[in-house]
Short mmCIF file of C-alpha atoms in Angstrom, two decimals:
data_model
loop_
_atom_site.label_atom_id
_atom_site.label_comp_id
_atom_site.label_asym_id
_atom_site.label_seq_id
_atom_site.Cartn_x
_atom_site.Cartn_y
_atom_site.Cartn_z
CA MET A 1 -37.56 13.56 -37.72
CA LEU A 2 -36.61 13.21 -34.28
CA SER A 3 -33.02 14.22 -35.06
CA GLU A 4 -34.46 17.24 -36.97
CA ALA A 5 -36.45 18.22 -33.83
CA ASN A 6 -33.53 17.81 -31.51
CA GLY A 7 -31.63 20.17 -33.68
CA SER A 8 -34.55 22.66 -33.38
CA ILE A 9 -34.46 22.59 -29.72
CA ALA A 10 -30.73 23.05 -29.35
CA GLY A 11 -30.98 26.71 -29.10
CA ALA A 12 -33.46 26.55 -26.18
CA GLY A 13 -30.75 27.57 -23.83
CA ALA A 14 -30.05 30.80 -26.10
CA LEU A 15 -33.75 31.64 -25.91
CA LEU A 16 -33.87 30.94 -21.89
CA LYS A 17 -30.98 33.50 -21.60
CA ILE A 18 -32.95 36.09 -23.24
CA LEU A 19 -35.95 35.36 -21.13
CA ARG A 20 -33.88 35.46 -17.79
CA ASP A 21 -34.09 39.21 -17.47
CA GLY A 22 -37.52 38.68 -15.97
CA GLN A 23 -39.53 40.40 -18.76
CA ALA A 24 -42.44 38.29 -20.29
CA ARG A 25 -42.67 38.10 -23.91
CA THR A 26 -45.22 36.57 -26.29
CA ARG A 27 -44.30 34.30 -29.28
CA ALA A 28 -44.40 37.13 -31.62
CA GLU A 29 -42.19 39.33 -29.51
CA LEU A 30 -39.62 36.41 -29.40
CA VAL A 31 -39.85 35.80 -33.22
CA GLN A 32 -39.21 39.49 -33.75
CA LEU A 33 -36.36 39.46 -31.14
CA THR A 34 -34.70 36.37 -32.19
CA GLY A 35 -35.44 36.12 -36.10
CA LEU A 36 -36.50 32.37 -35.42
CA ALA A 37 -38.92 30.89 -37.70
CA ARG A 38 -42.32 30.53 -35.88
CA SER A 39 -42.16 26.69 -35.86
CA THR A 40 -38.66 26.68 -34.41
CA LEU A 41 -39.29 29.11 -31.78
CA GLY A 42 -42.38 26.95 -30.71
CA GLN A 43 -40.29 23.83 -30.65
CA ARG A 44 -37.75 25.64 -28.26
CA LEU A 45 -40.57 27.10 -26.04
CA ASP A 46 -41.96 23.40 -25.85
CA ALA A 47 -38.61 22.19 -24.57
CA LEU A 48 -38.27 25.03 -21.96
CA LEU A 49 -41.89 24.57 -20.72
CA SER A 50 -41.48 20.71 -20.52
CA GLN A 51 -38.60 21.49 -18.00
CA ARG A 52 -40.54 24.24 -16.42
CA TRP A 53 -37.50 26.82 -16.85
CA ILE A 54 -40.20 28.95 -18.25
CA VAL A 55 -44.01 29.40 -17.67
CA PRO A 56 -46.75 31.12 -19.10
CA THR A 57 -47.88 34.23 -17.31
CA GLU A 58 -51.10 34.38 -15.36
CA GLU A 59 -52.49 37.45 -17.48
CA ALA A 60 -52.62 37.20 -21.21
CA ILE A 61 -51.65 40.24 -23.39
CA SER A 62 -54.43 41.36 -26.01
CA SER A 63 -53.91 43.38 -28.86
CA GLY A 64 -57.54 43.43 -29.85
CA GLY A 65 -57.89 39.87 -31.04
CA ARG A 66 -57.56 36.53 -29.28
CA PRO A 67 -55.39 37.07 -26.15
CA ALA A 68 -51.70 36.16 -26.54
CA VAL A 69 -49.93 34.24 -23.91
CA ALA A 70 -46.70 35.66 -22.61
CA PHE A 71 -43.65 33.62 -21.23
CA THR A 72 -41.28 34.29 -18.64
CA PHE A 73 -38.50 32.72 -16.52
CA ASN A 74 -39.56 30.60 -13.52
CA ARG A 75 -37.14 31.40 -10.99
CA GLY A 76 -38.70 28.61 -8.87
CA ALA A 77 -37.95 25.90 -11.48
CA ARG A 78 -34.84 24.53 -9.55
CA ILE A 79 -32.97 25.54 -6.27
CA ALA A 80 -29.18 26.11 -5.52
CA LEU A 81 -27.61 24.84 -2.43
CA ALA A 82 -24.77 27.36 -1.34
CA ALA A 83 -22.08 26.93 1.39
CA ASP A 84 -19.58 29.71 2.56
CA LEU A 85 -17.13 27.72 4.75
CA GLY A 86 -14.64 29.97 6.31
CA ALA A 87 -11.62 29.46 8.74
CA THR A 88 -13.82 29.27 11.72
CA HIS A 89 -17.51 29.90 10.82
CA ALA A 90 -19.84 28.65 8.04
CA ARG A 91 -23.07 30.10 6.20
CA VAL A 92 -25.14 27.91 4.43
CA ALA A 93 -28.30 28.79 2.25
CA ILE A 94 -30.81 27.50 -0.29
CA THR A 95 -31.95 29.91 -2.92
CA ASP A 96 -34.08 30.05 -6.02
CA LEU A 97 -32.71 30.78 -9.51
CA GLY A 98 -32.93 34.47 -8.98
CA THR A 99 -30.70 34.11 -5.88
CA GLU A 100 -33.64 34.89 -3.42
CA VAL A 101 -32.68 33.18 -0.11
CA LEU A 102 -35.31 30.55 0.75
CA ALA A 103 -33.57 29.06 3.90
CA GLU A 104 -30.29 30.27 5.62
CA ARG A 105 -28.01 28.96 8.48
CA ALA A 106 -24.86 30.13 10.21
CA ASP A 107 -22.67 28.31 12.70
CA GLU A 108 -19.32 27.97 14.21
CA VAL A 109 -17.41 25.37 11.92
CA PRO A 110 -13.77 25.23 12.29
CA ILE A 111 -12.29 24.15 8.88
CA ASP A 112 -9.21 22.66 10.69
CA ARG A 113 -11.29 19.69 11.86
CA GLY A 114 -10.89 18.04 8.45
CA PRO A 115 -12.82 17.64 5.29
CA VAL A 116 -15.00 14.47 6.27
CA GLU A 117 -16.25 15.86 9.61
CA THR A 118 -16.91 19.36 7.97
CA LEU A 119 -18.76 18.03 4.83
CA THR A 120 -20.74 15.58 6.87
CA TRP A 121 -22.04 18.54 9.01
CA LEU A 122 -22.62 20.44 5.70
CA GLN A 123 -24.54 17.30 4.03
CA HIS A 124 -26.72 17.04 7.23
CA THR A 125 -27.52 20.79 7.49
CA PHE A 126 -28.39 20.76 3.61
CA GLU A 127 -30.87 17.71 4.38
CA GLU A 128 -32.31 19.59 7.10
CA MET A 129 -32.96 22.71 5.11
CA LEU A 130 -34.49 20.84 2.27
CA ALA A 131 -36.97 19.15 4.72
CA GLU A 132 -37.55 22.62 6.27
CA THR A 133 -38.30 24.17 2.78
CA GLY A 134 -40.22 21.17 1.40
CA HIS A 135 -37.81 20.75 -1.64
CA THR A 136 -36.56 17.32 -2.77
CA ARG A 137 -33.12 16.32 -4.46
CA ASP A 138 -34.34 16.31 -7.83
CA GLN A 139 -34.97 20.06 -7.62
CA ILE A 140 -31.39 20.83 -6.93
CA CYS A 141 -29.59 22.21 -10.04
CA GLY A 142 -26.34 22.26 -8.27
CA ILE A 143 -24.20 22.81 -5.16
CA GLY A 144 -21.76 25.65 -4.65
CA VAL A 145 -18.95 25.40 -2.01
CA GLY A 146 -16.51 28.38 -1.07
CA LEU A 147 -13.34 27.18 0.68
CA PRO A 148 -10.86 29.32 2.73
CA GLY A 149 -7.64 28.38 0.68
CA PRO A 150 -6.46 27.84 -2.84
CA VAL A 151 -8.81 25.81 -4.99
CA GLU A 152 -7.94 24.13 -8.55
CA HIS A 153 -11.30 25.34 -9.94
CA SER A 154 -11.25 22.81 -12.89
CA SER A 155 -11.25 19.98 -10.34
CA GLY A 156 -13.00 21.56 -7.32
CA ARG A 157 -10.00 20.33 -5.06
CA PRO A 158 -8.02 22.37 -2.44
CA VAL A 159 -4.31 22.69 -3.22
CA ASN A 160 -2.14 22.97 -0.43
CA PRO A 161 -4.42 25.06 1.79
CA PRO A 162 -2.42 26.62 4.77
CA ILE A 163 -5.26 26.66 7.39
CA MET A 164 -6.99 23.47 6.15
CA PRO A 165 -5.04 20.38 7.51
CA GLY A 166 -6.25 17.24 6.02
CA TRP A 167 -7.82 19.05 2.90
CA ASP A 168 -5.02 18.91 0.50
CA GLY A 169 -6.39 17.39 -2.87
CA PHE A 170 -9.53 16.07 -1.17
CA PRO A 171 -12.27 15.26 -3.73
CA VAL A 172 -15.00 17.60 -2.48
CA PRO A 173 -17.06 17.74 -5.65
CA GLU A 174 -16.98 13.96 -5.67
CA TRP A 175 -17.96 13.53 -1.82
CA LEU A 176 -20.92 15.89 -1.95
CA GLY A 177 -22.01 14.87 -5.62
CA GLU A 178 -22.39 11.19 -4.68
CA ARG A 179 -24.51 12.09 -1.72
CA PHE A 180 -26.93 14.62 -3.57
CA GLY A 181 -26.72 13.47 -7.17
CA ALA A 182 -26.20 17.06 -8.42
CA PRO A 183 -23.22 19.01 -10.07
CA VAL A 184 -20.85 20.41 -7.31
CA LEU A 185 -18.83 23.49 -8.02
CA VAL A 186 -16.01 24.63 -5.72
CA ASP A 187 -14.06 27.76 -5.51
CA ASN A 188 -11.99 30.03 -3.29
CA ASP A 189 -14.12 31.67 -0.60
CA VAL A 190 -13.08 35.27 -1.93
CA ASN A 191 -13.91 34.50 -5.40
CA ILE A 192 -17.43 33.50 -4.64
CA MET A 193 -17.68 36.78 -2.33
CA ALA A 194 -16.63 38.90 -5.29
CA LEU A 195 -19.29 36.87 -7.38
CA GLY A 196 -21.97 37.65 -4.97
CA GLU A 197 -21.16 41.37 -4.43
CA HIS A 198 -21.02 42.13 -8.25
CA TRP A 199 -24.26 40.13 -8.76
CA ALA A 200 -26.34 41.74 -6.06
CA ALA A 201 -24.83 44.99 -5.31
CA ARG A 202 -22.55 46.34 -8.11
CA PRO A 203 -23.82 44.66 -11.38
CA GLU A 204 -22.90 48.00 -13.27
CA ALA A 205 -19.22 47.58 -12.32
CA ASP A 206 -16.98 46.34 -15.13
CA HIS A 207 -13.98 45.93 -13.18
CA LEU A 208 -14.17 45.29 -9.39
CA ILE A 209 -11.89 43.99 -6.57
CA PHE A 210 -13.24 42.25 -3.61
CA VAL A 211 -10.99 42.35 -0.55
CA LYS A 212 -11.59 39.76 2.24
CA ILE A 213 -9.93 40.75 5.63
CA GLY A 214 -10.47 37.84 8.16
CA THR A 215 -8.36 35.23 9.73
CA GLY A 216 -6.51 35.55 6.38
CA ILE A 217 -6.58 37.99 3.67
CA GLY A 218 -7.43 37.45 -0.01
CA CYS A 219 -8.72 39.12 -3.12
CA GLY A 220 -11.40 38.28 -5.84
CA ILE A 221 -11.14 39.87 -9.10
CA ILE A 222 -14.12 40.87 -11.56
CA SER A 223 -12.59 41.72 -14.92
CA ASP A 224 -15.02 42.93 -17.85
CA ARG A 225 -17.85 41.70 -15.59
CA HIS A 226 -16.43 38.16 -15.38
CA LEU A 227 -14.62 36.46 -12.53
CA HIS A 228 -10.84 36.21 -13.04
CA ARG A 229 -9.40 33.03 -11.74
CA GLY A 230 -6.05 32.97 -13.35
CA ALA A 231 -4.46 29.80 -15.11
CA GLN A 232 -4.71 27.40 -12.20
CA GLY A 233 -7.37 29.33 -10.11
CA ALA A 234 -4.72 30.96 -7.83
CA ALA A 235 -5.33 34.77 -9.06
CA GLY A 236 -5.81 37.33 -6.08
CA ASP A 237 -3.86 35.67 -3.24
CA ILE A 238 -2.56 39.14 -1.99
CA GLY A 239 -2.44 37.68 1.38
CA HIS A 240 1.03 36.11 0.62
CA ILE A 241 2.70 39.12 -1.13
CA GLN A 242 5.82 40.16 0.63
CA VAL A 243 5.81 43.65 2.53
CA ALA A 244 8.65 45.37 3.99
CA SER A 245 7.15 45.78 7.23
CA ALA A 246 6.84 41.96 7.82
CA ALA A 247 10.17 41.17 6.66
CA ASP A 248 11.24 39.07 9.55
CA ILE A 249 7.82 37.54 10.51
CA VAL A 250 7.09 34.02 9.58
CA CYS A 251 3.65 33.58 7.91
CA ARG A 252 1.70 30.42 8.32
CA CYS A 253 2.33 29.70 4.67
CA GLY A 254 6.06 28.97 5.73
CA ASN A 255 7.34 32.22 4.07
CA LEU A 256 8.68 35.22 5.66
CA GLY A 257 7.13 38.69 5.22
CA CYS A 258 3.70 37.99 3.98
CA LEU A 259 1.00 40.71 4.22
CA GLU A 260 -1.19 38.35 6.06
CA ALA A 261 1.50 37.89 8.76
CA VAL A 262 0.99 41.51 9.94
CA ALA A 263 -2.73 42.64 8.75
CA SER A 264 -4.86 39.88 9.11
CA GLY A 265 -7.39 39.27 11.77
CA ALA A 266 -5.35 36.44 13.05
CA ALA A 267 -2.17 38.33 13.17
CA MET A 268 -4.00 41.35 15.15
CA SER A 269 -5.51 38.98 17.63
CA ALA A 270 -2.33 37.23 18.07
CA ARG A 271 -0.67 40.63 18.88
CA LEU A 272 -3.37 41.75 21.24
CA SER A 273 -3.25 38.52 23.07
CA ALA A 274 0.55 38.78 23.59
CA ASP A 275 0.05 42.09 25.23
CA GLY A 276 -2.59 40.49 27.50
CA VAL A 277 -5.74 41.77 25.70
CA GLU A 278 -8.41 39.01 25.31
CA ALA A 279 -8.71 38.34 21.67
CA ALA A 280 -9.09 34.84 20.15
CA ASP A 281 -9.94 36.02 16.52
CA SER A 282 -10.83 38.55 14.23
CA ARG A 283 -14.32 38.96 15.54
CA ASP A 284 -12.91 39.68 18.97
CA VAL A 285 -10.60 42.51 17.24
CA VAL A 286 -13.75 44.09 15.82
CA ARG A 287 -15.34 43.74 19.14
CA LEU A 288 -12.50 45.57 20.89
CA VAL A 289 -12.42 48.50 18.17
CA ARG A 290 -16.16 49.08 18.67
CA GLY A 291 -15.48 49.14 22.35
CA GLY A 292 -12.96 51.76 21.96
CA ASN A 293 -9.82 49.83 22.73
CA THR A 294 -7.08 52.20 21.73
CA GLN A 295 -4.66 49.40 20.69
CA ALA A 296 -7.09 47.60 18.83
CA VAL A 297 -8.07 50.86 16.86
CA GLN A 298 -4.25 51.64 16.09
CA LEU A 299 -3.74 48.10 14.86
CA ILE A 300 -6.59 47.98 12.56
CA ARG A 301 -5.99 51.30 11.05
CA GLN A 302 -2.17 50.15 10.57
CA ALA A 303 -3.47 47.02 9.09
CA GLY A 304 -5.61 49.14 6.56
CA ARG A 305 -2.44 50.94 5.77
CA GLU A 306 -0.53 47.88 4.93
CA ILE A 307 -3.31 46.34 2.98
CA GLY A 308 -3.82 49.74 1.08
CA ASP A 309 0.08 49.75 0.33
CA VAL A 310 -0.27 46.37 -1.76
CA LEU A 311 -3.68 47.42 -3.16
CA ALA A 312 -2.05 50.70 -4.49
CA SER A 313 0.09 48.65 -6.87
CA ILE A 314 -2.95 46.56 -7.95
CA VAL A 315 -5.00 49.79 -8.63
CA ASN A 316 -2.06 50.89 -10.91
CA PHE A 317 -1.95 47.66 -12.61
CA PHE A 318 -5.60 46.44 -12.87
CA ASN A 319 -7.48 50.01 -12.52
CA PRO A 320 -10.60 48.80 -11.10
CA SER A 321 -13.64 50.96 -10.81
CA VAL A 322 -14.59 49.77 -7.33
CA ILE A 323 -12.66 47.96 -4.39
CA VAL A 324 -15.27 46.43 -1.98
CA VAL A 325 -13.86 45.40 1.41
CA GLY A 326 -15.44 42.37 3.22
CA GLY A 327 -14.83 39.72 5.92
CA ASP A 328 -14.93 39.98 9.80
CA ILE A 329 -12.55 43.12 9.88
CA ALA A 330 -14.46 45.12 7.43
CA GLU A 331 -17.40 45.06 10.29
CA ALA A 332 -14.98 47.68 11.94
CA GLY A 333 -16.14 50.10 9.24
CA GLU A 334 -14.30 53.36 8.64
CA GLN A 335 -11.37 52.18 11.15
CA VAL A 336 -9.96 49.83 8.28
CA LEU A 337 -11.27 51.82 5.25
CA ALA A 338 -9.67 55.06 6.36
CA GLY A 339 -6.25 53.52 6.35
CA LEU A 340 -6.81 51.93 3.13
CA ARG A 341 -7.98 55.18 1.37
CA GLU A 342 -5.19 56.94 2.95
CA VAL A 343 -2.51 55.03 1.23
CA ILE A 344 -4.45 53.99 -2.04
CA TYR A 345 -5.11 57.49 -2.91
CA SER A 346 -1.68 58.74 -2.00
CA ARG A 347 0.20 56.03 -3.69
CA SER A 348 -1.70 55.16 -6.88
CA LEU A 349 -1.64 56.90 -9.93
CA PRO A 350 -4.35 59.96 -10.25
CA LEU A 351 -5.72 58.45 -13.47
CA ALA A 352 -6.55 55.27 -11.80
CA THR A 353 -8.07 56.65 -8.71
CA GLN A 354 -9.91 59.53 -10.52
CA HIS A 355 -13.13 57.58 -10.25
CA LEU A 356 -12.31 54.81 -7.92
CA THR A 357 -14.85 53.90 -5.06
CA ILE A 358 -13.48 52.21 -2.04
CA THR A 359 -16.45 50.81 0.19
CA ALA A 360 -17.46 48.20 2.42
CA SER A 361 -19.37 44.99 1.24
CA GLU A 362 -23.25 45.62 1.02
CA LEU A 363 -23.96 42.08 1.41
CA SER A 364 -21.74 41.73 4.51
CA ASP A 365 -21.42 37.95 5.63
CA ARG A 366 -23.90 36.94 3.03
CA ALA A 367 -21.79 37.68 0.17
CA GLY A 368 -20.32 34.24 -0.03
CA VAL A 369 -23.32 32.26 -0.16
CA ILE A 370 -24.92 34.53 -2.68
CA GLY A 371 -21.78 34.04 -4.76
CA ALA A 372 -21.89 30.42 -4.55
CA ALA A 373 -25.44 30.22 -5.66
CA VAL A 374 -24.53 32.59 -8.46
CA MET A 375 -21.77 30.15 -9.56
CA VAL A 376 -24.14 27.22 -9.64
CA ILE A 377 -27.01 29.05 -11.33
CA GLU A 378 -24.78 30.38 -14.10
CA HIS A 379 -23.37 26.72 -14.81
CA ALA A 380 -26.89 25.21 -14.71
CA LEU A 381 -28.37 27.90 -16.87
CA ALA A 382 -25.49 28.38 -19.38
CA PRO A 383 -27.06 27.74 -22.79
CA GLY A 384 -25.08 24.68 -23.60
CA THR A 385 -26.02 23.18 -20.28
CA VAL A 386 -29.55 23.80 -20.95
CA ASP A 387 -29.46 22.48 -24.29
CA GLN A 388 -27.90 19.18 -23.02
CA ALA A 389 -30.72 18.93 -20.50
CA VAL A 390 -33.75 19.48 -22.80
CA THR A 391 -32.32 17.12 -25.48
CA ARG A 392 -31.62 14.45 -22.96
CA ASP A 393 -34.79 14.67 -20.88
CA ARG A 394 -37.19 15.67 -23.93
CA PRO A 395 -40.36 13.70 -23.89
CA ARG A 396 -41.37 12.50 -27.54
CA ASP A 397 -44.85 13.70 -27.17
CA THR A 398 -44.44 17.36 -26.27
CA MET A 399 -44.60 18.88 -29.62
CA GLY A 400 -47.25 21.41 -29.73
CA VAL A 401 -47.16 22.34 -26.10
CA ALA A 402 -46.30 25.91 -26.54
CA ALA A 403 -48.47 26.27 -29.61
CA ASP A 404 -51.61 25.21 -27.55
CA HIS A 405 -51.25 28.39 -25.20
CA GLY A 406 -52.62 30.68 -27.64
CA THR A 407 -51.35 32.82 -30.51
CA PRO A 408 -50.57 36.55 -30.73
#
């Protein structure tokens, strides 16, 4: 009998997926929508209610007889911890299951100080934010982390990251997982930015490219509404595509002629510093552009053209509908976008650019933490994951819980 009941609740995750759209539905509506037997639907509702993935709405729906209770997705059932760790600064957030930010912090955290020191800071920051919001560790559905370098997504470990000394192969998921007792997902920072921008600002876009221009340059790819990571998680690494203008310049990755060596925030700040202009990083470059510094404006426009030259080939190959530009350098606004548009529209095929939109990120420096939260939430609420959770944690005396909430 228990085995049969477990079989009945195994589809609870698929039922939750339907209710995640936020619309409250009665049992009668769900029976009609899913085609499930009333008893089977009741068992799956029971399982979701026991985990608080769903809750009855406050107002009953009446059709002339006994009021029927509708059920809706409970965004507050769990929380996600999210971190976007950049080359020089970090943003950390706690969100609910709808990605609403409940707490957020930003700080200067150089990634090159190593994994243990950086992750210890992250651990303490998360603990302080949990206390601040009144949440406990058993409410955490997962932790999402973005890193500024190549990440093998299957293991969550950085792989030869050029600006992250000491991080190569470091077991980030295991390190954080042991301290919080929750699943940990790790990805490249540009990938989570693409996820965040697509989720929050461009959900209608089937094919989107997110370009981060900061200390380095990277690209996140949304294909058919899904993040495309490639075979090993290395898709989108446009910063190390060779460009003619940088043929003799050594990149920090060790190769010659990389796009990043001439068009990144680090490259521009280095060039300005060499000419006696005070510029320590990409944020200083933007500050100079906003202040009207002619050399900085010329550099950033040329950087836009260099990046646009690489993106023109990608537009021809991938045919995205939207290119979103983020990262510190994107804060320069039209100065960098103008250079990008100039080259992309002139060098790409007319059919590929016919309906192409090139725009700055709407989420700005929040794109990464929102994307990290999305990565965790989609994993935690995947039908298979939910089925495992409700089957494993299902109390033996919950039969009939949903049935007691009223009938349509």
